[in-house]
Structure formats: C-alpha cells, structure tokens
Short mmCIF file of C-alpha atoms in Angstrom, two decimals:
data_model
loop_
_atom_site.label_atom_id
_atom_site.label_comp_id
_atom_site.label_asym_id
_atom_site.label_seq_id
_atom_site.Cartn_x
_atom_site.Cartn_y
_atom_site.Cartn_z
CA MET A 730 12.46 -18.67 10.50
CA ALA A 731 13.05 -22.21 8.96
CA ARG A 732 9.52 -23.22 9.33
CA VAL A 733 8.56 -20.20 7.45
CA THR A 734 10.88 -20.87 4.79
CA GLU A 735 9.78 -24.33 4.42
CA ARG A 736 6.06 -23.29 4.22
CA LEU A 737 7.02 -20.75 1.42
CA GLU A 738 8.94 -23.36 -0.58
CA ARG A 739 5.99 -25.80 -0.34
CA ALA A 740 3.53 -23.24 -1.48
CA LEU A 741 5.88 -22.37 -4.60
CA GLU A 742 6.32 -25.88 -5.53
CA ARG A 743 2.40 -26.51 -5.84
CA GLU A 744 0.96 -25.95 -9.19
CA ALA A 745 -1.25 -22.94 -9.72
CA PRO A 746 -5.02 -23.73 -10.11
CA THR A 747 -6.28 -24.01 -13.62
CA TRP A 748 -10.07 -23.12 -13.31
CA GLY A 749 -9.56 -19.70 -14.78
CA ILE A 750 -12.21 -17.16 -14.01
CA ASP A 751 -14.64 -19.77 -12.86
CA PRO A 752 -15.80 -19.56 -9.31
CA VAL A 753 -13.07 -20.69 -6.72
CA PRO A 754 -14.22 -23.92 -5.26
CA ALA A 755 -15.25 -23.47 -1.70
CA ARG A 756 -12.26 -25.82 -0.37
CA TYR A 757 -9.77 -23.22 -1.68
CA ARG A 758 -11.29 -20.24 0.04
CA ARG A 759 -9.28 -19.97 3.15
CA LEU A 760 -9.01 -16.36 4.30
CA THR A 761 -9.77 -16.13 8.03
CA ALA A 762 -11.38 -13.13 9.95
CA PHE A 763 -7.81 -12.16 10.88
CA ASP A 764 -6.71 -12.14 7.32
CA LEU A 765 -9.47 -10.00 6.25
CA GLY A 766 -8.88 -7.60 9.05
CA VAL A 767 -5.32 -7.34 8.13
CA LEU A 768 -6.25 -6.71 4.50
CA TRP A 769 -8.97 -4.04 5.22
CA GLY A 770 -6.87 -2.50 8.14
CA ASP A 771 -4.09 -2.08 5.68
CA LEU A 772 -6.28 -0.52 3.16
CA ALA A 773 -7.94 1.79 5.70
CA ILE A 774 -4.76 3.39 7.32
CA GLY A 775 -2.40 4.63 4.90
CA LEU A 776 -0.02 7.50 4.50
CA LEU A 777 -2.53 9.36 2.44
CA VAL A 778 -5.13 9.09 5.15
CA LEU A 779 -2.69 10.43 7.66
CA LEU A 780 -1.60 13.36 5.39
CA THR A 781 -5.15 14.27 4.65
CA GLY A 782 -5.86 14.35 8.41
CA ALA A 783 -2.91 16.45 9.00
CA LEU A 784 -4.10 18.94 6.43
CA LEU A 785 -7.63 18.95 7.61
CA VAL A 786 -7.20 19.52 11.27
CA PRO A 787 -5.64 23.06 11.15
CA ALA A 788 -8.51 24.06 8.51
CA LEU A 789 -11.41 22.29 10.45
CA GLY A 790 -10.37 21.58 13.87
CA LEU A 791 -9.94 18.10 15.36
CA PRO A 792 -13.59 17.26 15.85
CA ARG A 793 -14.69 18.23 12.36
CA ALA A 794 -11.72 16.76 10.79
CA LEU A 795 -12.32 13.40 12.27
CA LEU A 796 -16.01 13.60 11.25
CA ALA A 797 -14.77 14.50 7.64
CA ILE A 798 -12.43 11.51 7.68
CA GLY A 799 -15.02 9.11 9.14
CA VAL A 800 -17.68 10.13 6.61
CA GLY A 801 -15.23 9.91 3.73
CA THR A 802 -13.99 6.50 5.02
CA VAL A 803 -17.55 5.02 4.94
CA ILE A 804 -18.35 6.57 1.60
CA GLY A 805 -15.30 4.79 0.10
CA CYS A 806 -15.21 1.68 2.02
CA VAL A 807 -18.93 0.74 1.78
CA PRO A 808 -18.95 0.08 -1.87
CA LEU A 809 -15.80 -1.72 -1.91
CA ALA A 810 -17.10 -3.99 0.92
CA LEU A 811 -20.28 -4.73 -0.98
CA VAL A 812 -18.32 -5.75 -4.09
CA GLY A 813 -16.11 -7.72 -1.92
CA LEU A 814 -19.22 -9.41 -0.37
CA ALA A 815 -20.72 -10.19 -3.72
CA GLY A 816 -17.33 -11.51 -4.92
CA ALA A 817 -16.92 -13.68 -1.87
CA ARG A 818 -20.44 -15.01 -2.25
CA GLU A 819 -19.88 -15.97 -6.03
CA GLY A 820 -16.25 -16.91 -5.47
CA VAL A 821 -14.97 -14.71 -8.25
CA PRO A 822 -12.94 -11.32 -8.33
CA GLY A 823 -15.03 -8.21 -8.38
CA MET A 824 -14.11 -7.41 -12.09
CA VAL A 825 -15.49 -10.73 -13.04
CA LEU A 826 -18.90 -9.82 -11.43
CA PHE A 827 -19.26 -7.40 -14.42
CA ARG A 828 -19.47 -10.15 -16.92
CA ASP A 829 -22.99 -11.23 -15.91
CA VAL A 830 -24.35 -7.59 -16.29
CA LEU A 831 -22.28 -6.43 -19.25
CA GLY A 832 -20.97 -9.65 -21.05
CA THR A 833 -17.40 -10.85 -21.32
CA ARG A 834 -16.48 -8.04 -23.76
CA GLY A 835 -18.43 -5.45 -21.89
CA SER A 836 -16.59 -6.21 -18.86
CA TYR A 837 -13.20 -5.05 -20.28
CA LEU A 838 -14.22 -1.38 -19.98
CA PRO A 839 -14.53 -1.35 -16.05
CA SER A 840 -11.46 -3.47 -15.82
CA ALA A 841 -9.32 -1.06 -17.92
CA LEU A 842 -10.56 1.74 -16.11
CA ASN A 843 -9.84 0.09 -12.84
CA ILE A 844 -6.19 -0.42 -14.02
CA VAL A 845 -5.84 3.25 -14.91
CA GLN A 846 -7.35 4.28 -11.49
CA LEU A 847 -4.84 1.97 -9.80
CA ILE A 848 -1.90 3.23 -11.72
CA GLY A 849 -2.89 6.88 -11.05
CA TRP A 850 -3.33 6.11 -7.20
CA THR A 851 -0.05 4.48 -7.22
CA GLY A 852 1.58 7.50 -8.68
CA PHE A 853 -0.06 9.78 -6.47
CA GLU A 854 1.01 7.75 -3.44
CA LEU A 855 4.46 7.52 -4.73
CA TRP A 856 4.58 11.28 -5.00
CA ALA A 857 3.13 11.68 -1.43
CA MET A 858 5.59 9.16 0.10
CA SER A 859 8.50 11.02 -1.71
CA LEU A 860 7.37 14.32 -0.26
CA VAL A 861 7.12 12.99 3.16
CA ALA A 862 10.52 11.32 2.75
CA HIS A 863 12.08 14.58 1.52
CA ARG A 864 10.67 16.60 4.39
CA LEU A 865 11.65 14.06 6.99
CA PHE A 866 15.27 13.70 5.82
CA HIS A 867 16.22 17.07 4.36
CA VAL A 868 16.59 19.64 7.06
CA SER A 869 16.50 23.22 5.70
#
C-alpha cells in the first residue's frame, strides 16, 4: 500500500503538460494493451447492459437476446473504436479531430453535443442504478 501511495504522490507532484491541444508526444503515450482492455471492458460491461439483457431475455428468448446485444454492441463500439484509433494515430482527443474538418469554431458544436449526451447518459445511468438499489434493498 505504501508503494502505491508513493507513486501517487510522485504523480501529483509532477507538473501537468503544457502542450494544450497539440498532439501528445509519442514518449508520453503510455497506455498498454492491458490498460486499453480494462478501459474498453469497463465501457462494454455495465449495469445498463445487464439490465437491458434482463429485459430482452423474457421477450426474445436467450439466443435472440444475446444476438441483439451482440449486434447492438458492435453497432455502438465500432464507431467509437474507429475514432479512438484515429485519435491514437494523431495523438489528440477525438473531439480535436473535428478541428481539421470543421475548423476550431466549428468543432465546438460536436463537443457541446457530446457534453449534453454524456450528461444525459449519466442521468439515465444514475436513474437505473437507483432503481436497482431500491429493488435490492427494499423488500415489499
């Protein structure tokens, strides 16, 4: 535990990079395959996926529900993976990729829409988690 605390303290003492939205230099790109696996695994398996599966199985049966979940996962993850690949290749966040296409001011719209979408999904996930917690801990 002390070793983890020391590493955290060293990381917090370092000065934050100052290159702004310029591409991240290759020497600072440190994500390993394990890091990416944990990130994408966490994104792929969440409470909403499990809840959706629980609702689909009675309606469709297990094989068709698994197929629907698989197709939906592919449809949702492929565009994200492609943007992630382009961002990794260029060394910039996905929203910064819009600047070449739309200009700096034009990139504000997709960025704002992304923020609104993330706030909406956060609210929806909090609602779903509260519903599950209520059902788990309040016996009728």
